Amino acid sequence: MDIKIVDVARLANVSPTTVSRVLNNNPIVKPKTRDAVLKVIEELKYVPHAAAKNLRQQKTMTIGVIVSDIKVSYNTDIVKGIQTKAYAQKYKVVICDTQNDLDIEREYLRLLMDRSVDGIILVASLLPEQEIVDLAERGFAVGIIGRRIDRANVLNVHTDNVSAAKEAVEHLIGQGHRDIVFLSGYANAKDSYDRLEGYIKALGMHSIPFRPELVENGNFNETGGYEAFARLKEKGLTFSAVFSANDEMALGVYEYCNEKKIGIPGEVAIVGVDNDRVSKYLTPSLSTIDQPKYDMGFLLAEKLIRSMNGEAEVPRVSVLNSRLIVRQSSTTYSR
Amino acid sequence: MDIKIVDVARLANVSPTTVSRVLNNNPIVKPKTRDAVLKVIEELKYVPHAAAKNLRQQKTMTIGVIVSDIKVSYNTDIVKGIQTKAYAQKYKVVICDTQNDLDIEREYLRLLMDRSVDGIILVASLLPEQEIVDLAERGFAVGIIGRRIDRANVLNVHTDNVSAAKEAVEHLIGQGHRDIVFLSGYANAKDSYDRLEGYIKALGMHSIPFRPELVENGNFNETGGYEAFARLKEKGLTFSAVFSANDEMALGVYEYCNEKKIGIPGEVAIVGVDNDRVSKYLTPSLSTIDQPKYDMGFLLAEKLIRSMNGEAEVPRVSVLNSRLIVRQSSTTYSR
DNA sequence: TTGTAAGCGTTATCAC
DNA sequence: GTGATAACGCTTACAA
């Protein structure tokens, strides 16, 4: 437990420097010496002390990932992508879960600024854009996934929410719907705003008037979706379809419909966003927009690592394509 | 970015020691000095360097959690419990995802042995018991969740798998079933073995002969469950119920039944284990054994922190109760 | 109440 | 090829 490099050095009859060289695979050491040292390391079960190494080298080979909620499959899929790239490059990954709380997110950020990580990735971040920019300006390697942001030194991978939403709504229109609800997320979330834009565009392309009363906020979670849908119903509004800015809120709609015996998709068709793990298991299975979550994580990790390694020409922003997965909840002919 | 304690000290006209005292809330510093120092810290946006601090103090205030798969809700629920306790005590949490690969698990373990964490928690670990014991013997603070293990210096929280399985199977028997399949996990998993024991006990208590041909291995995953169930069906065995050692495998059974139009619970009743996030969304909803995952995480984190702080009398092993959640998949009268 | 100086365990630099 | 030595940035005796 408290064996250090000098202990190894002593037992192997070499200097600490040599041991260090062996540890770092410096090819200059004579094979014979190297083997002797390795034997002692094995014998003593020596493990280098990370803090000492980090202090001396001023880097940690670790990436910090700040996630809104580790239980959401959208986030974990992204994390998987990050991990895969990171490990391949010998980077470790530290995951921090903010529980969707902006203050906790800030606290974590401060925590990670102690240089225990070489770079930071934000997933589903609530942080105001300016604070992210500040971070970058202070010299930290920062990337953000899922949210569109185009600022100096901030790496970004996102999907085109506008056109994805448009595709989803057009799909509903194609199924014969004209009165389509839009369930939005937090008002301040750009994601949500973009989806609204796509929704309006789709309506416009088919000459369907935009009815603002059909837009309701469900705060991106199940309960919020339930309540938003309940409000719409209780107002007595007429509509035959729902486009939900994420699958979680759609779950709330399912629940409400179950309780009130409202048939899906017969009486209400639904399309969500995120392709959450549960959505394909629902009855009826939920149509949704699938984002290439894993790839987004992988790609941003790659960008970040390249930029941490001093590469100047790392493309700052990448846009990946999402795709509509049509399942039972939006198709009248099946079931 | 590279502001250090001396820079703060210089600007505040004090010694580095005083700055350090302010940072660590040492009450001995005069309020006036303290304020002056804080102002400079703020001004310079100084953040202490973790590696230097860790090196000097020989601790990191970080707990490492090694998890089999971050996508499985069983794991994330536990992690949430760990986090909550840890953060309350000012500990950070590092999550490592082994992707159910024993070699990756070993690699992570080696990584964490560099003293970048003060203690290690294993969740759904595949590691042979002896290796865990070795870890503890080398002086690391180690805890393991979900798997029963009673060895010196290894902290443990688990549930009583035997009686939980017994309860589930007795529930099925109570519903009139006598020919009950047991879908097991990896052969070497103690968890799975315990559940088998409970299964056999329950049969015994109701004088139902144990039929070994009704036990099939599904490797704890969806595909495995599908295939195991298919093998049973193709052998032409008769049975009216399935007890699956986890919910994932039950998903496979659902899939098979869907394809072959086998009615659940009419033709086959099913009970799983884990209360996975998806299980309540299935149709029919899946009866399952719910373990207090969050509490398990919380409790083990508490044990670990206490033991890292040198408390001698930390109870090594705790057993929590799981409970049967009866849903539609095992009750003939409903739906 | 504050400051001086040593030391945590590595690795980088420079000799040999 | 190998080794002595300084330095990374902080905390903690001990002194003042």
XYZ file of C-alpha atoms (C1' of nucleotides) in Angstrom:
702
model
C 0.000 0.000 0.000
C 2.770 2.442 0.752
C 5.464 1.121 -1.489
C 7.044 3.787 -3.583
C 9.387 4.094 -6.426
C 12.467 4.291 -4.199
C 11.577 0.981 -2.604
C 11.473 -0.641 -5.972
C 14.680 1.094 -6.977
C 16.526 -0.047 -3.895
C 15.492 -3.683 -4.267
C 16.364 -3.700 -7.949
C 19.679 -1.952 -7.389
C 18.872 0.882 -9.708
C 17.893 4.521 -9.331
C 14.321 5.773 -9.101
C 14.868 7.344 -12.468
C 15.412 3.974 -14.048
C 12.314 2.575 -12.446
C 10.377 5.533 -13.754
C 11.761 4.885 -17.187
C 10.656 1.292 -17.058
C 7.200 2.329 -15.923
C 6.875 4.701 -18.808
C 8.196 2.261 -21.363
C 11.200 4.331 -22.197
C 13.015 2.152 -24.747
C 16.384 3.422 -23.655
C 16.656 1.037 -20.694
C 18.645 -2.110 -21.223
C 16.319 -5.129 -21.524
C 18.108 -6.839 -18.695
C 17.665 -3.930 -16.323
C 14.112 -3.567 -17.429
C 13.302 -7.178 -16.649
C 14.901 -6.966 -13.246
C 12.907 -3.873 -12.402
C 9.674 -5.375 -13.661
C 10.277 -8.390 -11.494
C 10.623 -6.266 -8.388
C 7.543 -4.241 -9.310
C 5.592 -7.441 -9.614
C 7.022 -8.789 -6.398
C 6.223 -5.695 -4.398
C 2.947 -5.152 -6.211
C 4.031 -1.586 -6.675
C 1.509 0.865 -8.086
C 2.624 4.417 -8.925
C 0.981 7.187 -6.983
C -1.366 9.083 -9.287
C -1.252 12.372 -7.427
C 2.502 12.569 -7.560
C 2.536 11.753 -11.220
C -0.250 14.190 -12.031
C 1.429 16.919 -10.081
C 4.682 16.468 -11.845
C 3.230 16.081 -15.319
C 0.430 18.562 -14.928
C -2.061 16.248 -16.487
C -4.285 13.416 -15.429
C -5.329 11.564 -18.542
C -8.866 11.819 -17.318
C -11.990 13.268 -18.872
C -14.792 14.540 -16.687
C -18.327 13.995 -17.910
C -21.156 15.935 -16.348
C -24.519 14.356 -16.964
C -27.990 15.519 -16.015
C -29.151 12.113 -14.850
C -27.412 8.803 -15.063
C -30.730 6.980 -15.169
C -31.768 8.414 -18.508
C -30.783 6.178 -21.382
C -30.149 9.160 -23.628
C -27.316 10.135 -21.324
C -25.890 6.696 -20.782
C -25.779 5.957 -24.467
C -23.733 9.087 -24.957
C -21.491 8.190 -22.054
C -20.860 4.777 -23.586
C -19.647 6.467 -26.725
C -17.378 8.774 -24.782
C -15.958 5.916 -22.772
C -15.168 3.808 -25.779
C -13.150 6.542 -27.438
C -11.520 7.641 -24.214
C -10.354 4.206 -23.147
C -8.973 3.509 -26.562
C -6.735 6.541 -26.039
C -5.787 5.590 -22.499
C -8.002 8.216 -20.956
C -10.074 7.529 -17.890
C -13.601 8.837 -17.567
C -15.185 10.321 -14.491
C -18.957 10.632 -14.495
C -20.793 13.210 -12.412
C -24.574 13.154 -12.048
C -26.189 16.515 -11.410
C -29.707 15.218 -10.867
C -30.956 17.908 -13.208
C -30.002 20.578 -10.743
C -28.185 23.603 -12.066
C -26.549 24.359 -8.734
C -25.213 20.840 -8.450
C -23.949 21.173 -11.989
C -22.068 24.315 -11.079
C -20.646 22.659 -8.005
C -19.342 19.749 -10.051
C -17.842 22.091 -12.522
C -15.962 23.845 -9.775
C -14.864 20.464 -8.505
C -13.470 19.469 -11.874
C -11.663 22.749 -12.268
C -9.133 21.574 -9.705
C -7.305 19.972 -12.613
C -8.273 16.455 -11.594
C -9.423 16.134 -15.192
C -7.823 17.352 -18.382
C -11.100 18.143 -20.090
C -14.802 18.403 -19.440
C -17.803 17.159 -21.394
C -21.279 18.412 -20.633
C -24.244 16.219 -21.512
C -27.761 17.637 -21.332
C -26.370 20.637 -19.523
C -28.554 23.319 -18.022
C -25.702 25.804 -17.823
C -26.231 29.210 -19.420
C -24.201 29.552 -22.573
C -22.116 32.351 -21.133
C -20.829 30.187 -18.291
C -19.730 27.557 -20.744
C -17.899 30.192 -22.731
C -16.234 31.473 -19.555
C -14.992 28.007 -18.846
C -13.418 27.776 -22.247
C -11.906 31.213 -21.904
C -10.212 30.198 -18.706
C -8.347 27.652 -20.751
C -10.249 24.493 -20.017
C -10.935 21.968 -22.721
C -14.714 21.875 -22.902
C -17.215 20.080 -25.052
C -20.959 19.958 -24.999
C -23.237 17.328 -26.441
C -26.805 17.533 -27.630
C -27.203 21.232 -27.361
C -26.361 23.502 -30.216
C -23.649 26.012 -29.356
C -21.175 27.712 -31.613
C -18.611 29.661 -29.652
C -14.857 29.910 -29.725
C -13.061 27.000 -28.061
C -16.255 25.175 -27.184
C -16.472 21.812 -28.892
C -19.922 20.666 -29.853
C -21.806 17.760 -31.364
C -25.534 17.968 -31.864
C -28.298 16.880 -34.192
C -30.514 19.050 -36.272
C -33.535 19.355 -34.019
C -35.420 21.546 -36.401
C -35.467 19.131 -39.284
C -35.958 16.103 -37.038
C -39.031 17.675 -35.497
C -40.221 18.643 -38.933
C -39.872 15.065 -40.100
C -41.818 13.754 -37.135
C -44.645 16.211 -37.576
C -44.784 15.631 -41.295
C -45.059 11.943 -40.578
C -48.093 12.663 -38.420
C -49.560 14.886 -41.102
C -48.957 12.106 -43.579
C -51.042 9.862 -41.343
C -53.903 12.283 -41.795
C -53.524 14.397 -38.693
C -54.020 18.146 -38.787
C -54.586 19.046 -35.173
C -51.273 18.214 -33.596
C -50.198 19.056 -30.087
C -46.611 20.004 -29.336
C -45.407 19.049 -25.892
C -42.384 21.223 -25.175
C -39.619 20.957 -22.567
C -38.206 23.737 -20.420
C -38.924 27.020 -22.020
C -35.268 28.041 -21.936
C -33.957 24.885 -23.562
C -32.764 25.601 -27.046
C -33.459 21.975 -27.922
C -37.066 22.469 -27.157
C -37.208 25.712 -29.042
C -35.697 24.124 -32.122
C -38.247 21.364 -32.014
C -40.993 23.915 -31.832
C -39.549 25.599 -34.868
C -39.565 22.331 -36.777
C -43.131 21.726 -35.692
C -44.247 25.095 -36.994
C -42.358 24.645 -40.224
C -44.000 21.306 -40.880
C -47.414 22.801 -40.312
C -46.594 25.653 -42.604
C -45.487 23.391 -45.403
C -48.875 21.746 -45.363
C -50.796 24.958 -44.946
C -52.023 24.003 -41.516
C -52.496 27.064 -39.333
C -50.388 27.170 -36.179
C -52.580 27.071 -33.097
C -50.560 28.305 -30.100
C -53.045 26.767 -27.677
C -51.854 23.346 -28.808
C -48.373 23.985 -27.427
C -47.978 22.944 -23.799
C -44.925 22.646 -21.550
C -44.176 19.301 -19.908
C -40.704 20.025 -18.514
C -39.155 17.020 -20.208
C -40.349 14.518 -17.612
C -43.072 11.922 -17.231
C -45.178 13.754 -14.673
C -44.865 16.964 -16.646
C -46.088 15.177 -19.747
C -49.015 13.739 -17.888
C -50.016 17.096 -16.501
C -49.532 18.979 -19.727
C -51.677 16.507 -21.572
C -54.307 16.648 -18.844
C -54.441 20.425 -19.134
C -55.013 20.184 -22.872
C -57.736 17.635 -22.469
C -59.451 19.549 -19.721
C -59.537 22.643 -21.836
C -61.619 20.603 -24.219
C -59.289 21.202 -27.123
C -59.612 18.978 -30.139
C -56.585 17.244 -31.568
C -55.727 13.826 -32.886
C -51.968 13.650 -32.447
C -49.134 14.643 -30.137
C -45.548 15.425 -30.904
C -43.663 15.202 -27.630
C -40.235 16.842 -27.346
C -39.006 13.718 -25.599
C -40.098 10.156 -24.827
C -40.327 10.737 -21.093
C -43.190 13.146 -21.512
C -44.835 10.699 -23.896
C -44.841 8.189 -21.054
C -46.994 10.601 -19.120
C -49.371 10.842 -22.038
C -49.597 7.044 -22.184
C -50.442 6.989 -18.529
C -53.200 9.557 -18.903
C -54.629 7.750 -21.902
C -54.567 4.478 -20.032
C -56.482 5.949 -17.158
C -59.060 7.648 -19.340
C -59.271 4.805 -21.817
C -58.134 6.943 -24.688
C -56.906 4.762 -27.517
C -53.404 5.128 -28.917
C -53.032 5.612 -31.822
C -56.734 5.465 -32.617
C -57.808 8.518 -30.714
C -54.398 10.073 -30.208
C -51.318 9.294 -32.208
C -47.959 10.009 -30.576
C -44.388 10.583 -31.645
C -41.602 11.212 -29.148
C -37.925 12.073 -29.281
C -34.893 10.189 -27.893
C -35.712 6.544 -28.503
C -35.551 5.861 -24.807
C -34.909 2.283 -23.785
C -38.497 1.796 -22.682
C -40.158 3.165 -25.794
C -39.992 0.002 -27.829
C -41.410 -2.024 -24.952
C -44.515 0.101 -24.584
C -47.901 -0.983 -25.884
C -48.356 0.363 -28.402
C -44.668 0.801 -29.074
C -43.712 4.462 -29.279
C -42.688 6.112 -32.514
C -39.733 8.350 -31.844
C -36.800 10.234 -33.201
C -33.591 8.376 -32.649
C -30.429 10.358 -32.264
C -27.047 8.721 -32.816
C -26.251 9.071 -29.130
C -23.335 6.706 -28.983
C -21.743 8.303 -32.032
C -22.249 11.758 -30.613
C -20.376 10.777 -27.469
C -17.650 9.065 -29.411
C -17.163 11.976 -31.756
C -17.038 14.627 -29.073
C -14.567 12.572 -27.052
C -12.406 12.382 -30.125
C -12.551 16.120 -30.673
C -11.758 16.787 -27.043
C -8.789 14.480 -26.918
C -7.367 15.926 -30.091
C -7.767 19.431 -28.804
C -6.233 18.535 -25.427
C -3.281 17.182 -27.297
C -2.753 20.564 -28.812
C -4.138 19.946 -32.245
C -5.187 23.284 -33.599
C -7.437 22.245 -36.429
C -10.154 20.380 -34.621
C -13.524 21.157 -36.226
C -15.472 22.859 -33.501
C -19.036 21.882 -34.306
C -20.447 18.719 -35.841
C -24.042 18.026 -36.720
C -25.185 14.420 -36.944
C -28.410 13.138 -38.413
C -31.202 11.752 -36.350
C -33.864 9.535 -37.824
C -37.517 8.878 -37.318
C -38.433 5.419 -36.058
C -42.021 4.684 -36.905
C -43.655 2.279 -34.506
C -47.244 1.559 -33.542
C -48.135 4.733 -31.680
C -48.399 6.782 -34.831
C -49.663 4.356 -37.408
C -53.359 3.689 -37.678
C -53.229 0.675 -39.912
C -51.455 -1.667 -37.565
C -52.209 -3.463 -34.277
C -5.415 28.592 -15.241
C -1.989 28.461 -13.665
C -2.545 30.615 -10.657
C -1.240 29.065 -7.508
C -1.382 29.625 -3.842
C 1.722 31.827 -3.773
C 0.171 34.169 -6.297
C -2.814 34.619 -4.059
C -0.565 35.013 -1.033
C 1.542 37.664 -2.667
C -1.404 39.745 -3.791
C -3.061 39.488 -0.389
C 0.143 40.263 1.446
C 0.081 37.099 3.487
C 1.920 33.798 3.450
C 0.812 30.748 1.499
C 0.086 29.133 4.829
C -2.539 31.711 5.603
C -4.155 31.235 2.244
C -4.195 27.514 2.835
C -5.824 28.108 6.195
C -8.497 30.223 4.626
C -9.138 27.597 1.984
C -9.535 24.935 4.613
C -11.754 27.042 6.847
C -9.316 27.125 9.680
C -11.079 29.335 12.241
C -7.823 30.615 13.575
C -7.394 33.222 10.854
C -8.505 36.729 11.714
C -11.760 37.594 9.914
C -10.149 40.609 8.349
C -7.274 38.596 6.896
C -9.687 35.942 5.795
C -11.844 38.406 3.903
C -8.858 39.963 2.221
C -7.654 36.557 1.105
C -11.077 35.501 -0.106
C -11.306 38.626 -2.151
C -8.047 37.900 -3.908
C -9.076 34.287 -4.489
C -12.254 35.504 -6.085
C -10.422 38.094 -8.116
C -7.855 35.684 -9.436
C -10.405 32.881 -9.758
C -7.940 30.691 -7.979
C -8.696 26.969 -7.743
C -6.386 24.755 -5.665
C -4.542 22.062 -7.530
C -6.029 18.696 -6.619
C -2.938 16.638 -7.305
C -0.778 18.736 -5.031
C -3.321 18.580 -2.278
C -3.918 14.859 -2.663
C -0.229 14.169 -2.671
C 0.361 16.108 0.464
C -2.678 14.787 2.331
C -2.515 11.284 0.979
C -6.183 11.214 0.301
C -8.509 12.259 -2.445
C -12.003 12.406 -0.936
C -13.134 10.319 -3.843
C -14.888 6.983 -4.031
C -14.481 4.776 -7.046
C -17.503 2.778 -8.169
C -17.059 -0.076 -10.571
C -20.273 -1.048 -12.302
C -20.997 -3.835 -14.740
C -23.069 -1.676 -17.060
C -24.186 1.872 -16.658
C -27.232 1.224 -18.806
C -28.825 -1.212 -16.403
C -31.231 0.479 -14.029
C -30.317 -1.907 -11.220
C -26.834 -0.446 -11.292
C -27.799 3.170 -11.664
C -30.256 3.010 -8.809
C -27.469 1.751 -6.597
C -25.123 4.418 -7.878
C -27.684 7.089 -7.034
C -27.733 5.851 -3.459
C -23.960 5.871 -3.274
C -23.766 9.367 -4.700
C -26.265 10.816 -2.318
C -24.395 9.602 0.726
C -21.016 10.409 -0.704
C -21.835 13.975 -1.670
C -23.391 14.636 1.693
C -20.006 13.772 3.166
C -18.052 15.824 0.658
C -16.862 12.813 -1.236
C -16.728 12.735 -4.983
C -17.756 9.678 -6.930
C -16.035 8.221 -9.948
C -17.982 5.723 -11.983
C -16.309 3.079 -14.114
C -18.264 0.920 -16.520
C -16.802 -2.508 -17.219
C -19.287 -3.512 -19.905
C -19.665 -6.841 -18.137
C -16.125 -7.774 -19.005
C -14.017 -9.281 -16.283
C -10.771 -8.174 -17.874
C -11.964 -4.592 -18.114
C -13.018 -4.833 -14.502
C -9.539 -5.933 -13.501
C -8.035 -3.138 -15.520
C -10.177 -0.539 -13.787
C -9.303 -1.964 -10.461
C -5.646 -1.578 -11.243
C -6.356 1.953 -12.376
C -8.056 2.833 -9.108
C -5.248 1.331 -7.080
C -3.112 4.325 -7.966
C -4.689 6.041 -4.964
C -6.783 8.340 -7.077
C -9.645 7.126 -4.910
C -9.794 6.464 -1.205
C -12.118 3.517 -1.481
C -13.703 1.213 -4.024
C -17.238 -0.063 -4.401
C -18.032 -2.962 -6.686
C -21.530 -3.268 -8.113
C -22.569 -6.451 -9.871
C -18.947 -7.516 -9.922
C -17.725 -10.560 -11.774
C -14.486 -10.690 -9.813
C -13.630 -13.975 -8.091
C -14.029 -13.687 -4.349
C -10.350 -14.257 -3.738
C -9.341 -11.224 -5.753
C -11.664 -9.058 -3.746
C -10.152 -10.392 -0.567
C -6.667 -9.699 -1.902
C -7.650 -6.141 -2.528
C -8.795 -5.730 1.040
C -5.666 -7.376 2.343
C -3.546 -4.884 0.490
C -5.178 -2.261 2.631
C -7.759 -0.819 0.313
C -11.176 0.136 1.537
C -13.476 -2.130 -0.447
C -17.194 -2.741 -0.497
C -19.358 -4.892 -2.670
C -23.032 -4.562 -3.348
C -25.597 -7.129 -4.348
C -23.431 -10.156 -3.990
C -23.168 -12.000 -0.729
C -19.644 -12.089 0.642
C -18.462 -12.386 4.195
C -14.744 -11.900 4.450
C -12.505 -9.832 6.662
C -12.331 -6.151 5.714
C -14.747 -6.499 2.828
C -17.857 -4.423 3.350
C -21.038 -5.849 1.957
C -24.709 -5.100 1.486
C -26.963 -7.624 -0.145
C -30.489 -8.963 -0.049
C -31.585 -12.420 0.867
C -31.885 -13.994 -2.537
C -32.959 -17.335 -1.202
C -36.048 -16.125 0.578
C -36.912 -13.623 -2.125
C -36.876 -16.356 -4.739
C -38.870 -18.542 -2.425
C -41.476 -15.845 -2.076
C -41.742 -15.369 -5.817
C -42.131 -19.059 -6.498
C -44.628 -19.492 -3.691
C -46.618 -16.683 -5.217
C -46.720 -18.597 -8.477
C -47.692 -21.757 -6.654
C -50.402 -19.771 -4.930
C -51.733 -18.853 -8.345
C -52.159 -22.530 -9.031
C -48.926 -23.278 -10.893
C -47.007 -26.483 -10.279
C -44.786 -26.736 -13.317
C -42.518 -23.753 -12.941
C -39.450 -23.005 -14.991
C -36.399 -21.407 -13.410
C -34.387 -19.202 -15.719
C -30.951 -18.904 -14.174
C -28.072 -16.496 -14.796
C -24.390 -17.300 -15.160
C -23.677 -20.625 -13.564
C -20.942 -19.127 -11.411
C -23.007 -16.296 -10.014
C -23.804 -16.818 -6.394
C -26.881 -14.662 -6.861
C -28.234 -17.062 -9.370
C -27.385 -20.048 -7.233
C -29.189 -18.572 -4.252
C -32.261 -17.967 -6.335
C -32.182 -21.550 -7.457
C -32.017 -22.621 -3.850
C -35.072 -20.516 -3.015
C -36.873 -21.981 -5.993
C -36.188 -25.521 -4.857
C -37.179 -24.719 -1.298
C -40.487 -23.281 -2.377
C -41.243 -26.370 -4.430
C -40.289 -28.548 -1.506
C -42.592 -26.745 0.873
C -45.490 -27.518 -1.372
C -44.421 -31.065 -2.104
C -43.812 -30.341 -5.736
C -41.032 -32.517 -7.120
C -38.004 -30.654 -8.476
C -37.620 -31.233 -12.190
C -34.071 -30.329 -13.227
C -35.082 -30.139 -16.878
C -37.099 -27.019 -16.025
C -33.949 -25.121 -15.091
C -32.360 -23.321 -18.008
C -29.535 -20.775 -18.192
C -30.205 -17.410 -19.823
C -27.015 -15.569 -18.856
C -28.867 -12.671 -17.269
C -29.635 -10.928 -20.563
C -32.545 -10.508 -22.924
C -31.233 -12.651 -25.757
C -30.212 -15.328 -23.301
C -33.715 -15.355 -21.863
C -35.229 -15.622 -25.301
C -33.014 -18.516 -26.253
C -33.377 -20.352 -22.980
C -37.145 -20.133 -23.223
C -37.049 -21.247 -26.830
C -35.003 -24.302 -25.874
C -37.544 -25.244 -23.236
C -40.430 -24.844 -25.614
C -38.732 -26.746 -28.371
C -38.068 -29.646 -26.064
C -41.834 -29.837 -25.727
C -41.725 -29.507 -21.953
C -44.930 -28.640 -20.179
C -45.041 -25.789 -17.694
C -47.339 -22.925 -16.906
C -45.043 -20.431 -15.216
C -41.535 -18.979 -15.314
C -39.425 -17.573 -12.542
C -36.679 -15.573 -14.172
C -33.559 -14.696 -12.153
C -33.771 -11.181 -13.542
C -36.095 -8.946 -15.534
C -33.818 -8.750 -18.547
C -34.242 -12.425 -19.270
C -37.982 -12.025 -18.779
C -37.924 -9.494 -21.614
C -36.628 -12.247 -23.845
C -39.478 -14.476 -22.755
C -41.963 -11.724 -23.580
C -40.474 -11.420 -27.011
C -40.711 -15.123 -27.691
C -44.280 -15.223 -26.436
C -45.193 -12.285 -28.617
C -43.803 -13.963 -31.671
C -45.460 -17.291 -30.979
C -48.693 -15.772 -29.707
C -48.332 -17.351 -26.298
C -50.500 -15.548 -23.795
C -49.037 -13.984 -20.664
C -50.137 -14.744 -18.001
C -52.832 -17.059 -19.445
C -50.521 -19.641 -20.933
C -47.349 -18.676 -19.137
C -47.155 -16.631 -15.962
C -43.882 -14.807 -15.296
C -42.086 -13.328 -12.328
C -38.726 -11.609 -12.657
C -36.168 -10.064 -10.345
C -34.788 -6.484 -10.185
C -37.794 -4.315 -10.929
C -36.057 -2.916 -13.955
C -37.285 0.430 -15.177
C -39.017 -1.121 -18.164
C -40.886 -3.826 -16.281
C -43.827 -1.729 -15.238
C -44.234 -0.404 -18.767
C -44.547 -3.833 -20.330
C -47.867 -5.312 -21.368
C -48.732 -7.163 -19.293
C -46.714 -5.417 -16.616
C -44.081 -7.708 -15.174
C -44.284 -9.041 -11.630
C -40.865 -8.839 -10.080
C -38.813 -8.817 -6.950
C -37.793 -5.327 -6.023
C -34.568 -4.836 -4.176
C -33.941 -1.666 -2.215
C -31.230 -0.664 -4.631
C -30.935 2.959 -3.652
C -30.752 2.042 0.018
C -28.152 -0.607 -0.661
C -25.951 1.956 -2.341
C -26.510 4.508 0.356
C -25.789 2.060 3.136
C -22.627 0.694 1.635
C -21.338 4.185 0.947
C -21.940 4.988 4.570
C -20.067 1.916 5.731
C -17.203 2.664 3.408
C -16.843 6.256 4.462
C -16.922 5.339 8.105
C -14.319 2.678 7.626
C -12.108 5.004 5.568
C -12.283 7.438 8.437
C -10.795 4.856 10.664
C -13.886 3.763 12.515
C -13.224 0.278 13.742
C -16.685 -0.918 14.518
C -18.357 -0.730 11.143
C -20.679 -3.723 10.727
C -19.228 -5.641 7.861
C -22.285 -7.205 6.277
C -25.847 -5.968 6.049
C -28.789 -7.804 4.599
C -31.734 -5.789 3.378
C -35.151 -7.065 2.489
C -36.440 -7.258 -1.005
C -40.112 -7.462 -1.761
C -42.330 -9.060 -4.326
C -44.238 -6.689 -6.588
C -47.206 -8.480 -8.043
C -48.266 -7.106 -11.387
C -50.200 -8.503 -14.300
C -47.765 -11.077 -15.626
C -48.442 -13.506 -12.788
C -52.083 -12.957 -11.951
C -54.774 -14.687 -13.953
C -57.698 -12.706 -12.691
C -56.693 -9.267 -13.927
C -55.992 -7.475 -17.209
C -2.532 35.122 14.699
C 0.879 34.480 11.142
C 5.085 32.788 8.711
C 9.144 29.517 7.519
C 10.484 25.419 5.726
C 10.170 20.574 4.947
C 8.031 17.015 2.570
C 4.276 14.259 -0.123
C 6.094 10.628 -4.749
C 6.831 11.327 -9.132
C 9.441 12.813 -13.546
C 12.513 16.105 -16.327
C 16.982 17.866 -16.775
C 21.383 17.439 -16.915
C 25.586 15.044 -15.860
C 28.269 11.006 -16.117
C 22.329 3.484 -20.162
C 22.098 5.233 -15.791
C 21.882 8.345 -11.805
C 21.658 12.792 -8.815
C 18.825 16.555 -8.131
C 15.343 19.853 -8.577
C 10.697 20.803 -9.162
C 5.451 20.114 -9.487
C 1.749 23.037 -5.612
C 0.026 22.123 -1.650
C -0.302 21.340 3.827
C 1.635 20.945 8.355
C 4.978 21.079 12.174
C 7.217 24.286 14.383
C 8.727 28.976 15.293
C 7.843 33.583 16.006
